[in-house]
PDB file of C-alpha atoms and ligand atoms in Angstrom:
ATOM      1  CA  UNK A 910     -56.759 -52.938  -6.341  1.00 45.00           C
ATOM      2  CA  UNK A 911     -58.510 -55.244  -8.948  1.00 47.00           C
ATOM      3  CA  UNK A 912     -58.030 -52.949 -11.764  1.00 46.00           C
ATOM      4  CA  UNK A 913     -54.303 -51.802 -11.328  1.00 60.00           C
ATOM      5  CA  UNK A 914     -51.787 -53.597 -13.019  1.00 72.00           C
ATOM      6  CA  UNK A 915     -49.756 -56.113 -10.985  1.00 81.00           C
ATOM      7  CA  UNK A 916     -45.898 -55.819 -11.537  1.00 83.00           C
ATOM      8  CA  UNK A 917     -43.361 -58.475 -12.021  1.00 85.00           C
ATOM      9  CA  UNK A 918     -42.065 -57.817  -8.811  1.00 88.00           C
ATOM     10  CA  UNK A 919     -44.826 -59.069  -6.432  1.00 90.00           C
ATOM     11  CA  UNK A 920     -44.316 -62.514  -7.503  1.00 95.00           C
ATOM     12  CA  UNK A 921     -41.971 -65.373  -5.813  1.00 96.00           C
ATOM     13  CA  UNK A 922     -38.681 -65.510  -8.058  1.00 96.00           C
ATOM     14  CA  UNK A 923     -37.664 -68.963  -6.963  1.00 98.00           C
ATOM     15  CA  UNK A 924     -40.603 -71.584  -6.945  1.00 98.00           C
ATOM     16  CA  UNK A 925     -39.834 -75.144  -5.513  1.00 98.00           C
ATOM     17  CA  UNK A 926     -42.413 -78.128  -5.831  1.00 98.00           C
ATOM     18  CA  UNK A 927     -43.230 -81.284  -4.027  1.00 98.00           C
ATOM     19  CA  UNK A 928     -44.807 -83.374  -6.489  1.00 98.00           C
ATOM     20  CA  UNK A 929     -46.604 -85.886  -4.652  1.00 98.00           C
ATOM     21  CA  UNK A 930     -49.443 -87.871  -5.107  1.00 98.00           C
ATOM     22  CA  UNK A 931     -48.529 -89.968  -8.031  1.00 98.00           C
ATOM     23  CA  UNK A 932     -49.622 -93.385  -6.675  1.00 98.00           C
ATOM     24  CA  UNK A 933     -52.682 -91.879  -4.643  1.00 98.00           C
ATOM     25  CA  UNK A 934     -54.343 -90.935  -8.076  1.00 98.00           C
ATOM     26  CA  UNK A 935     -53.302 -93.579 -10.231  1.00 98.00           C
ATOM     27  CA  UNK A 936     -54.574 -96.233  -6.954  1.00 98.00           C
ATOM     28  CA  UNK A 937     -58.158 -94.372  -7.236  1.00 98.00           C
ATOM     29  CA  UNK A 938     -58.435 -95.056 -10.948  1.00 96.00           C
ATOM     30  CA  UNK A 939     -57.583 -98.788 -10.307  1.00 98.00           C
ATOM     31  CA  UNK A 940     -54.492 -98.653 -12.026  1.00 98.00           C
ATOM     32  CA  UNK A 941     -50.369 -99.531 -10.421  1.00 97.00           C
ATOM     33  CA  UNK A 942     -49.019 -96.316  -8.931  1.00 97.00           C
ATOM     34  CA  UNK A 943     -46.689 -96.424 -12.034  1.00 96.00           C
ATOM     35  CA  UNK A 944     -49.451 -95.086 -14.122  1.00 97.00           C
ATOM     36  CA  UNK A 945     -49.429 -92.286 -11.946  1.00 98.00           C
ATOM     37  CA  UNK A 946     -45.542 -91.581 -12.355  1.00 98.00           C
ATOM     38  CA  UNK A 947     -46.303 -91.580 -16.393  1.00 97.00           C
ATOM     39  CA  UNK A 948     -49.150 -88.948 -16.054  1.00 98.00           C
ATOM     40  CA  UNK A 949     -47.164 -86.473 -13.662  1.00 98.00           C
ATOM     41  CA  UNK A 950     -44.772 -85.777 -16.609  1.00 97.00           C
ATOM     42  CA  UNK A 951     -47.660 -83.470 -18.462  1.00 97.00           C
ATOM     43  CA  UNK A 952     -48.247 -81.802 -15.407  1.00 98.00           C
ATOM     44  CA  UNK A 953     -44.024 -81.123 -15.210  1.00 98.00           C
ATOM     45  CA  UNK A 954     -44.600 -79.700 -18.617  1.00 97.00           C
ATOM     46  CA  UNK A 955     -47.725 -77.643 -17.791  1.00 98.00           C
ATOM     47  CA  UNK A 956     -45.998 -75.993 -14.363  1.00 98.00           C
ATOM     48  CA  UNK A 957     -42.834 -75.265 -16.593  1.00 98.00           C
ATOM     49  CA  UNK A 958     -44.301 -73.806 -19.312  1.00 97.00           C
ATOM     50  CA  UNK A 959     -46.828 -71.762 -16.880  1.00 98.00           C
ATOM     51  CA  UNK A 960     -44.483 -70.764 -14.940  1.00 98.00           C
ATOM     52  CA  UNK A 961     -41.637 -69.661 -17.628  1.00 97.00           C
ATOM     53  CA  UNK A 962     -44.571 -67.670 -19.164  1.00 97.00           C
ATOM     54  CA  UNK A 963     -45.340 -65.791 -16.063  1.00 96.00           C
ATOM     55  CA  UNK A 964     -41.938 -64.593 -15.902  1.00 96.00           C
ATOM     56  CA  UNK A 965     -40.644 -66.791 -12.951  1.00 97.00           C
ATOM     57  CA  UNK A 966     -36.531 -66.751 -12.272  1.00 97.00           C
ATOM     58  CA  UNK A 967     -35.897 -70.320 -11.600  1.00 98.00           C
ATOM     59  CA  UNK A 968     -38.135 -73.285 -10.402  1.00 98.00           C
ATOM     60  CA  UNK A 969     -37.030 -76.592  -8.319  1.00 98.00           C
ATOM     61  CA  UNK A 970     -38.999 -79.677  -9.066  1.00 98.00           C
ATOM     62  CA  UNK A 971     -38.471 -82.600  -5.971  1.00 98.00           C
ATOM     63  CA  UNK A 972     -38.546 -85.455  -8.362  1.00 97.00           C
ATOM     64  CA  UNK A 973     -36.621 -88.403  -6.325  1.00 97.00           C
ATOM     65  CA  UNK A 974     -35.835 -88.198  -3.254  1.00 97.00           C
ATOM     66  CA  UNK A 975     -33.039 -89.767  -1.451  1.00 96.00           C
ATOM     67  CA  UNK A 976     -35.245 -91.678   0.928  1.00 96.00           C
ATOM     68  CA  UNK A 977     -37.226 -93.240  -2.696  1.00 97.00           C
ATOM     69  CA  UNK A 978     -34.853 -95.548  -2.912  1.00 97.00           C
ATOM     70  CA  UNK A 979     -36.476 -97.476  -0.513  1.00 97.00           C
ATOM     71  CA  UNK A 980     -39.460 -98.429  -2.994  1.00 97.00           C
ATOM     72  CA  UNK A 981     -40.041-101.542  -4.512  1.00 96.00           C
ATOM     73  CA  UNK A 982     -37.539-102.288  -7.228  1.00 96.00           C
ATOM     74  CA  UNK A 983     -39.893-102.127  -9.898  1.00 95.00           C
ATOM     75  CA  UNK A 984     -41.431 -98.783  -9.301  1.00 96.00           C
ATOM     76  CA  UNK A 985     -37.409 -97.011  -8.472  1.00 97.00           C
ATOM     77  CA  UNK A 986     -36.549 -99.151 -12.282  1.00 96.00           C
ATOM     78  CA  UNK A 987     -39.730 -97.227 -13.719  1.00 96.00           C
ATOM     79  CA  UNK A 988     -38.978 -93.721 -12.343  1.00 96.00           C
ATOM     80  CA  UNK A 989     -35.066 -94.011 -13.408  1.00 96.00           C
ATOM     81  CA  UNK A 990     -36.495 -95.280 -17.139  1.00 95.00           C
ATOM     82  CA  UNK A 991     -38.761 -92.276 -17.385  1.00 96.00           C
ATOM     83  CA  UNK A 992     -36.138 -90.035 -15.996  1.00 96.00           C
ATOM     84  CA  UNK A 993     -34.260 -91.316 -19.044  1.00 94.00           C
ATOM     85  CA  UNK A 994     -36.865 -90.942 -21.610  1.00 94.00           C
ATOM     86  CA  UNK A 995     -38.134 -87.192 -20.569  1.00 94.00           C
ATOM     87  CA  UNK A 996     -34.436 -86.257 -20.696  1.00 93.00           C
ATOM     88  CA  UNK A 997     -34.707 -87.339 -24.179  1.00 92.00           C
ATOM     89  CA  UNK A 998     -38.219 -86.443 -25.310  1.00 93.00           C
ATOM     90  CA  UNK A 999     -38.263 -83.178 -23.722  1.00 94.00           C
ATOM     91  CA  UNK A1000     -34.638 -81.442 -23.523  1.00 96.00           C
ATOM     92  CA  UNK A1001     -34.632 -80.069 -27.059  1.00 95.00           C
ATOM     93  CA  UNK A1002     -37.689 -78.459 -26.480  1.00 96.00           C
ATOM     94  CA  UNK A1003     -36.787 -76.755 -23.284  1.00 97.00           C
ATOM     95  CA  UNK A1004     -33.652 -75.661 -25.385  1.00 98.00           C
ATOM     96  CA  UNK A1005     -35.626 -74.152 -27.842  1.00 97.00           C
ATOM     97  CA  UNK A1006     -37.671 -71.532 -25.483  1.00 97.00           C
ATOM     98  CA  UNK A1007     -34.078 -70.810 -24.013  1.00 98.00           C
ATOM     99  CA  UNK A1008     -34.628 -72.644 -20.811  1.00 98.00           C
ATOM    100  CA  UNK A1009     -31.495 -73.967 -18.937  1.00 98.00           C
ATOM    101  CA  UNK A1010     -32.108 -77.693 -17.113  1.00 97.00           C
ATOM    102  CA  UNK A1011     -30.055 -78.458 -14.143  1.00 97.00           C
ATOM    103  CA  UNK A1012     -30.050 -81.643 -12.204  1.00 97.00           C
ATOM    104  CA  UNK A1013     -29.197 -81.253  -8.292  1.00 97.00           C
ATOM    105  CA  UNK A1014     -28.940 -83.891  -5.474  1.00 97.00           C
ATOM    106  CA  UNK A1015     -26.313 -86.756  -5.192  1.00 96.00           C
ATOM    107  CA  UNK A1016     -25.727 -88.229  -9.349  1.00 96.00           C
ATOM    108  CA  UNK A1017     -23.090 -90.856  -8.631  1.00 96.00           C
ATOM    109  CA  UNK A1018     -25.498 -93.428  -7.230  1.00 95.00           C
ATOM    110  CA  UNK A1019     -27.383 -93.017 -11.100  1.00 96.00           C
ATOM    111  CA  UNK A1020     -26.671 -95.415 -13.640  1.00 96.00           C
ATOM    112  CA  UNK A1021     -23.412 -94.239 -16.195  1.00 97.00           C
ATOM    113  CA  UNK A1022     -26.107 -94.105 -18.807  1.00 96.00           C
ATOM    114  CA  UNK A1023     -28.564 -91.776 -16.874  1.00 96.00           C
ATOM    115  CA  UNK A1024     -25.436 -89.441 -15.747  1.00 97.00           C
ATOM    116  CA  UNK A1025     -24.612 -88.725 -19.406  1.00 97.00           C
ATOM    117  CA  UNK A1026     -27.655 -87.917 -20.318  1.00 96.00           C
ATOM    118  CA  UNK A1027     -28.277 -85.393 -17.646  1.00 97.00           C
ATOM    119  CA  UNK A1028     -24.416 -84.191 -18.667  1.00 97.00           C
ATOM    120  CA  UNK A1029     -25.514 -83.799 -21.742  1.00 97.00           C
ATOM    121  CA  UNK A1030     -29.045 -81.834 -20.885  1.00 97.00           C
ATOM    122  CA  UNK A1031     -26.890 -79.654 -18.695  1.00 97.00           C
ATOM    123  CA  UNK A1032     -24.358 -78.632 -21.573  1.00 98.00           C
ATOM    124  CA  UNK A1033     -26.683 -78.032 -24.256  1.00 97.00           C
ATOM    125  CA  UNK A1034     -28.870 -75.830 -22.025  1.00 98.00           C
ATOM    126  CA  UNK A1035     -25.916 -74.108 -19.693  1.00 97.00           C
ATOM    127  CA  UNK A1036     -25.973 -70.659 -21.495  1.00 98.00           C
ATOM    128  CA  UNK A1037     -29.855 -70.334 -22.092  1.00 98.00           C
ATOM    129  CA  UNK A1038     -30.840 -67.034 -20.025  1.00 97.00           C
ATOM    130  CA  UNK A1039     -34.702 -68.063 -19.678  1.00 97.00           C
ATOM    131  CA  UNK A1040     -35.442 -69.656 -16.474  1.00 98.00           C
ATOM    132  CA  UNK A1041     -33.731 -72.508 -14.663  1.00 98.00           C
ATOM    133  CA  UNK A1042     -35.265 -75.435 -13.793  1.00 98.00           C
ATOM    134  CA  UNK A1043     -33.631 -77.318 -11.358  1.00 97.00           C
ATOM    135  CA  UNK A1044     -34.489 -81.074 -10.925  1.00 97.00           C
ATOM    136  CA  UNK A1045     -33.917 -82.265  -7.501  1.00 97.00           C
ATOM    137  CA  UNK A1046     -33.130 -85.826  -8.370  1.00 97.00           C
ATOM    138  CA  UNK A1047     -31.615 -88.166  -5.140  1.00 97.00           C
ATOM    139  CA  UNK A1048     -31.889 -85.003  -3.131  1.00 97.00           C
ATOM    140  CA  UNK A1049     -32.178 -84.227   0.116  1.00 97.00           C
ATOM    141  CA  UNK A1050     -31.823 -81.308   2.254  1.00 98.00           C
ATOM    142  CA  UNK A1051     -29.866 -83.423   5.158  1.00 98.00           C
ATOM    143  CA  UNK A1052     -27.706 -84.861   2.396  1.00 98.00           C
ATOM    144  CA  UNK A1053     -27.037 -80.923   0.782  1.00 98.00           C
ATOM    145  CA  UNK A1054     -26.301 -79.638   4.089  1.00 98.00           C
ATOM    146  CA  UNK A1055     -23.558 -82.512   4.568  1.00 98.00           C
ATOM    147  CA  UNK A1056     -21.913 -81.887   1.452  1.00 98.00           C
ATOM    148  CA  UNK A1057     -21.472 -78.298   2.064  1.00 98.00           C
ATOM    149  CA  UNK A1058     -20.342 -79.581   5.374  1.00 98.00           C
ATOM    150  CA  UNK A1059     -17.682 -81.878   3.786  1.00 98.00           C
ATOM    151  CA  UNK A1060     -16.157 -79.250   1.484  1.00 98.00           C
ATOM    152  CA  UNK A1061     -15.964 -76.359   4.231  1.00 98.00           C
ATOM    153  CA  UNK A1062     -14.214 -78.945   6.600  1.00 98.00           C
ATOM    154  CA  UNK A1063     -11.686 -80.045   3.274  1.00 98.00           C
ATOM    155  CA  UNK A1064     -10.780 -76.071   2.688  1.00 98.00           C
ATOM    156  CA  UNK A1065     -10.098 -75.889   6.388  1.00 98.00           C
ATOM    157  CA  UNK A1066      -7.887 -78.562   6.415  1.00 98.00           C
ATOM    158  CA  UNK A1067      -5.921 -77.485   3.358  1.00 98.00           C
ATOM    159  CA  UNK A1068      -5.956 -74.532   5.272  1.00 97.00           C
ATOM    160  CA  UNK A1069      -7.917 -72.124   2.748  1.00 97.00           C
ATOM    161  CA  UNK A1070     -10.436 -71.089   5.760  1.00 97.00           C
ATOM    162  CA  UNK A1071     -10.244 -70.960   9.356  1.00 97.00           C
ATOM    163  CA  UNK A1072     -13.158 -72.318  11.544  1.00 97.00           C
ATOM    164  CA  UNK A1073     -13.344 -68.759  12.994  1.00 97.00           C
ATOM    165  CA  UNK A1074     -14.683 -67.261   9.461  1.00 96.00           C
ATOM    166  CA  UNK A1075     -17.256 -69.577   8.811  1.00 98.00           C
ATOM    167  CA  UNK A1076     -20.278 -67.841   8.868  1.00 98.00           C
ATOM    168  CA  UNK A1077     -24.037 -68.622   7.633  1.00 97.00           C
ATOM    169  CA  UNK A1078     -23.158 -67.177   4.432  1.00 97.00           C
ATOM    170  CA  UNK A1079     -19.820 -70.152   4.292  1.00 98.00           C
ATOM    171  CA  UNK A1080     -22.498 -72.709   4.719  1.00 98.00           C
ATOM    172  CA  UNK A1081     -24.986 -70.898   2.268  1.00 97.00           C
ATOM    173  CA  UNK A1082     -22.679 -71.114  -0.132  1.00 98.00           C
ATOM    174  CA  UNK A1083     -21.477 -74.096  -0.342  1.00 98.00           C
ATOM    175  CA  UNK A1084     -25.181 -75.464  -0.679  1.00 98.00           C
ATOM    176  CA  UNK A1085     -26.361 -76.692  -4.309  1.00 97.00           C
ATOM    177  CA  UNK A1086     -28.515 -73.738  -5.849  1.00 96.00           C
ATOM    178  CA  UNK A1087     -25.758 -71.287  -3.917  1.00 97.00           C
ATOM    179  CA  UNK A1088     -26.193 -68.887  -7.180  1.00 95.00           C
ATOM    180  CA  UNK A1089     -29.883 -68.496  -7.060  1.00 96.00           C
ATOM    181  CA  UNK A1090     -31.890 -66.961  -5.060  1.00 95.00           C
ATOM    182  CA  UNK A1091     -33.812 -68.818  -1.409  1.00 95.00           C
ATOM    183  CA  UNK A1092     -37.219 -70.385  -2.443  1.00 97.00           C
ATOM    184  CA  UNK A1093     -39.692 -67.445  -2.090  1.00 96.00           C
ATOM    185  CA  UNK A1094     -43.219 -70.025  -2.129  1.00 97.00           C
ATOM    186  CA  UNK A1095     -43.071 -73.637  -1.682  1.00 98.00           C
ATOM    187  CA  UNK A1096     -45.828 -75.778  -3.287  1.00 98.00           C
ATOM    188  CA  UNK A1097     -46.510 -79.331  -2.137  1.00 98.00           C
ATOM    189  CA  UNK A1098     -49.336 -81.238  -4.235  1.00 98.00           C
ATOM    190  CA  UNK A1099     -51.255 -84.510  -2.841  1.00 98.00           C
ATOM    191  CA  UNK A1100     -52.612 -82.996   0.483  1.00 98.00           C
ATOM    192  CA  UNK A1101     -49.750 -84.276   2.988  1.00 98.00           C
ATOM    193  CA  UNK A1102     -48.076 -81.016   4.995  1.00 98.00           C
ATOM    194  CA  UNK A1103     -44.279 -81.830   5.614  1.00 98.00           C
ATOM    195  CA  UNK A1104     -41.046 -81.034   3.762  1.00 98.00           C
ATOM    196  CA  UNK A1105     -39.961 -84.996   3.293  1.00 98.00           C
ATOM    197  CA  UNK A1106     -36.208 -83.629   3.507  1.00 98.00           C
ATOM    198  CA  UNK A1107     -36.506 -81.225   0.544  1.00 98.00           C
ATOM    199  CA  UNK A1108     -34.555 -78.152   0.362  1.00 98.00           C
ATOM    200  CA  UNK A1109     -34.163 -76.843   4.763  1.00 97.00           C
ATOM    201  CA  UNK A1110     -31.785 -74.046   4.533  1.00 97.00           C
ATOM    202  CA  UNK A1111     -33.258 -72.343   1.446  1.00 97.00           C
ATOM    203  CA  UNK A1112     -37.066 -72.793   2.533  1.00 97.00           C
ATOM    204  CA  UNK A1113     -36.409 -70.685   6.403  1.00 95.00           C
ATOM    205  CA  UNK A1114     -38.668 -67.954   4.851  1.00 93.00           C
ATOM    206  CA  UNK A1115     -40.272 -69.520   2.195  1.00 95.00           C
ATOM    207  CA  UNK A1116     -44.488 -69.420   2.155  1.00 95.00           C
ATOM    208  CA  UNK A1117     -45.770 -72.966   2.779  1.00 97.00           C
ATOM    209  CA  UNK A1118     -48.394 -73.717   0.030  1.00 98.00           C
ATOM    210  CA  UNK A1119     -50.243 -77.077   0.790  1.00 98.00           C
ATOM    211  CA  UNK A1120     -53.065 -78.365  -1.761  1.00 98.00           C
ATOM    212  CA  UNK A1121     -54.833 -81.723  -1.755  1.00 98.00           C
ATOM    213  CA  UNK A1122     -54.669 -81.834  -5.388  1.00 98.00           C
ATOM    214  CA  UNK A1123     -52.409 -84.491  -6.742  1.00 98.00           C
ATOM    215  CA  UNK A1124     -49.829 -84.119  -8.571  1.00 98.00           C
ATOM    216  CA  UNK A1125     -51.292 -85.577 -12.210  1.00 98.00           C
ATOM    217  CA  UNK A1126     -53.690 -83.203 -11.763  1.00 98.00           C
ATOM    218  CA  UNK A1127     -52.060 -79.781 -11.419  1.00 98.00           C
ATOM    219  CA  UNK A1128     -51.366 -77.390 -14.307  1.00 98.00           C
ATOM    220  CA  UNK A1129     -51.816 -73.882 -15.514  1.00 98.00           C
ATOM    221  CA  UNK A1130     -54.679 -73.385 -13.350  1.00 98.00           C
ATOM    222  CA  UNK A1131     -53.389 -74.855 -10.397  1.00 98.00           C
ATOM    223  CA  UNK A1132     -50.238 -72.554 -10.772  1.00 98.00           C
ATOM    224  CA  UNK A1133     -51.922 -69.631 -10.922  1.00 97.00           C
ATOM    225  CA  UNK A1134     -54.170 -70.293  -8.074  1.00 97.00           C
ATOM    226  CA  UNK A1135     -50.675 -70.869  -5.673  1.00 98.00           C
ATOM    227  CA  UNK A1136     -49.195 -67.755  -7.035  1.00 97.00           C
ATOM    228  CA  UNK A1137     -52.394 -65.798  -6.290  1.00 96.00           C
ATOM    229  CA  UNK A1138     -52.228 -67.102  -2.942  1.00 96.00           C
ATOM    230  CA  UNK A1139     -48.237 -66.093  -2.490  1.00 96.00           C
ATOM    231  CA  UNK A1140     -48.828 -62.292  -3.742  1.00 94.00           C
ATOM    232  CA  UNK A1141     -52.051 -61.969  -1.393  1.00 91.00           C
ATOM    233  CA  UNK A1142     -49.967 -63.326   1.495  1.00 88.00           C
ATOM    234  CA  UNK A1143     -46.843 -61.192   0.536  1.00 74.00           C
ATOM    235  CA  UNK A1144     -48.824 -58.079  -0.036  1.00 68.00           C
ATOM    236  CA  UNK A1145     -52.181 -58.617   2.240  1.00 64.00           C
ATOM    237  CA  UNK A1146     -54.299 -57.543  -0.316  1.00 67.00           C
ATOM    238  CA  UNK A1147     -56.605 -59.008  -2.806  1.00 76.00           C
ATOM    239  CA  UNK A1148     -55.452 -59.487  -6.411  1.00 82.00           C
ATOM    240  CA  UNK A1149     -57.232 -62.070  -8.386  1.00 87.00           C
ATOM    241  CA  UNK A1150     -56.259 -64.693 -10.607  1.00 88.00           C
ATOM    242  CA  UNK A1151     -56.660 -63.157 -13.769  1.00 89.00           C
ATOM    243  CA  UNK A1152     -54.462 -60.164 -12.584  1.00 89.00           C
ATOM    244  CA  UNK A1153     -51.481 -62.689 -12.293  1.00 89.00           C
ATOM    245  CA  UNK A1154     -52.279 -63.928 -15.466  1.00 91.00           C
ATOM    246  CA  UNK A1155     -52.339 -60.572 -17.020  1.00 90.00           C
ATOM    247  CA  UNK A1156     -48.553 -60.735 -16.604  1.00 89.00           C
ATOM    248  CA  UNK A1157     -48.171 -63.836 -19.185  1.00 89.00           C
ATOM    249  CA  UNK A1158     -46.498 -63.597 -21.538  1.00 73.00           C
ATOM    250  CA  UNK A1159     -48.396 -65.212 -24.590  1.00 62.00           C
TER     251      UNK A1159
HETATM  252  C1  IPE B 425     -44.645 -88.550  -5.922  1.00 58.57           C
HETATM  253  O1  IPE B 425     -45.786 -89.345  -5.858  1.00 58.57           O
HETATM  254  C2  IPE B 425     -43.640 -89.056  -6.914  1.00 58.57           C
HETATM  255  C3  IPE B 425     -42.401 -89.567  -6.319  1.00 58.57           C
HETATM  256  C4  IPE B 425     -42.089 -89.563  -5.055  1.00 58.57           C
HETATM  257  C5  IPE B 425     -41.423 -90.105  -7.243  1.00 58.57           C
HETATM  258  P1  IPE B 425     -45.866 -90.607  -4.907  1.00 58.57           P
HETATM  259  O2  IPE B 425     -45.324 -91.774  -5.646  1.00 58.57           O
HETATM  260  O3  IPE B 425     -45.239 -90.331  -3.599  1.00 58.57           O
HETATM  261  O4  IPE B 425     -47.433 -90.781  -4.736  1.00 58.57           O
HETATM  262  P2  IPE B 425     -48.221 -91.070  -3.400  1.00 58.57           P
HETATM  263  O5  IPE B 425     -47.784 -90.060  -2.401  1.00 58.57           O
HETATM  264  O6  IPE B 425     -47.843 -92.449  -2.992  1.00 58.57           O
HETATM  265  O7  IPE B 425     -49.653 -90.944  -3.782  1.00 58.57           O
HETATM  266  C1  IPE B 426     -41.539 -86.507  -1.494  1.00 58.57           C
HETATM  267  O1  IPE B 426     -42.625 -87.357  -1.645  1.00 58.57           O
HETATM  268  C2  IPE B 426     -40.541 -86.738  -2.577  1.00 58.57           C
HETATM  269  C3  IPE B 426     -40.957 -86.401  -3.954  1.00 58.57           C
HETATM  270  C4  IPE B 426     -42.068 -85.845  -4.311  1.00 58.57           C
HETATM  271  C5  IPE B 426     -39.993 -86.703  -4.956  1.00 58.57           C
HETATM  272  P1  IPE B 426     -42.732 -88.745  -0.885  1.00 58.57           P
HETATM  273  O2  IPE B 426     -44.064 -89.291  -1.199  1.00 58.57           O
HETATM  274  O3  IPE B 426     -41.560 -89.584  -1.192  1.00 58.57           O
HETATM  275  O4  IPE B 426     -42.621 -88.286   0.640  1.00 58.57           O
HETATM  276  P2  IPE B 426     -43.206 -88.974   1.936  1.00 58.57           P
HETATM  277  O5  IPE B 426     -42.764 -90.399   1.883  1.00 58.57           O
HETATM  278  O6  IPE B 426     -44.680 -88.841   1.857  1.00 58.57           O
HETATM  279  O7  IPE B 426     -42.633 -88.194   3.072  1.00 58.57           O
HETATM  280 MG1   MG B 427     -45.875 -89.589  -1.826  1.00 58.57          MG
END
């Protein structure tokens, strides 16, 4: 296998990512776990970009959950300013390679200020056909599953749907991300192996990918290595690094 060409096709088209261990690293450098938050935004970039170049449909990045609320003021203030700022720093650029930005999880509890500006990010990217990055921003799978709940229950009492018809495909979609494909490879950085109440119904038959690496510390290589590890599982054969990144585009 090592010489033939690897297609397209063997890798995940739907790539979701716990990025965790922000504090962790930032705590063995001696610095405040904020530090930490600030130095996970290159590695954002780095996955994007690596991942847009290898051809990847759409990507899901677990950013704030709806359980990270209950941090310290300070650190929840920090992550909503820096929310803010890459919104505004980095939009124009994602705009530019024809990448469209979506924010999913429950807004209304974000500041009128923050909600505009993902409104904003949303509209300018909407009609971009490179890949879609979803942010999962005050998500949670519990909470997605509920508000599908909520709206099947509302059309059948308006009496659009009868409890009768609803079916696993009724519940799948009226889940956020209905119009993209289930997560083919899950990746969660800083060496803890649980799902913290990310996505539940689109991960049933996604590939678990654990690494202790934390999060400030992942990019391009770190990728590729996960990948790798997805198309060898998928396909129980070897291919090697450098055949997945033979498929990048430059
Ligand atoms: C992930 O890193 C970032 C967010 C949850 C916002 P953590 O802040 O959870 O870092 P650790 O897990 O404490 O090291
Ligand atoms: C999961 O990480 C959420 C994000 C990465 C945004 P946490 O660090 O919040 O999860 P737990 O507390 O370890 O389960
Ligand atoms: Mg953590």
């Amino acid at each position: 296998m090592q010489n033939s060409q690897l297609s397209q096709e063997a890798l995940p088209q739907h790539i979701a990512v716990i990025m965790d261990g922000n504090g962790r690293w930032a705590k063995e450098q001696g610095k405040p776990r904020v530090f930490g938050h600030k130095n996970g935004v290159s590695s954002v970039r780095k996955t994007i970009s690596t991942a847009a170049r290898l051809g990847i449909k759409a990507i899901t990045l677990f950013a704030f959950s709806s359980e990270n609320w209950r941090r310290p003021e300070d650190e929840v203030g920090l992550l909503m300013e820096l929310f803010m700022t890459v919104l505004t720093t980095e939009v124009k650029k994602l705009h530019k390679n024809k990448l469209r930005l979506r924010i999913i999880g429950d807004k209304s509890r974000f500041s009128e200020r923050l909600q505009n500006k993902i409104a904003q990010a949303e509209e300018l990217t909407k009609d971009n056909t490179g890949m879609l990055i979803n942010i999962a921003a005050n998500y949670g799978g519990q909470w997605d599953i509920t508000q599908a709940t909520r709206s099947i229950a509302e059309k059948v009492a308006h009496g659009e749907l009868v409890p009768s018809d609803i079916t696993e495909e009724t519940i799948r979609e009226h889940l956020t991300m209905s119009d993209i494909p289930a997560v083919d490879l899950m990746i969660r950085t800083g060496g803890e192996c649980r799902i913290s109440n990310f996505m539940l119904w689109q991960l049933a038959y996604a590939e678990l990918y654990f690494t202790p690496t934390y999060w400030p510390e992942f990019g391009e290589e770190s990728l590729v290595e996960a990948v790798t590890w997805f198309v060898n599982r998928e396909r129980r054969f070897g291919c090697t690094g450098e055949q997945i990144k033979a498929l990048m585009e430059k």
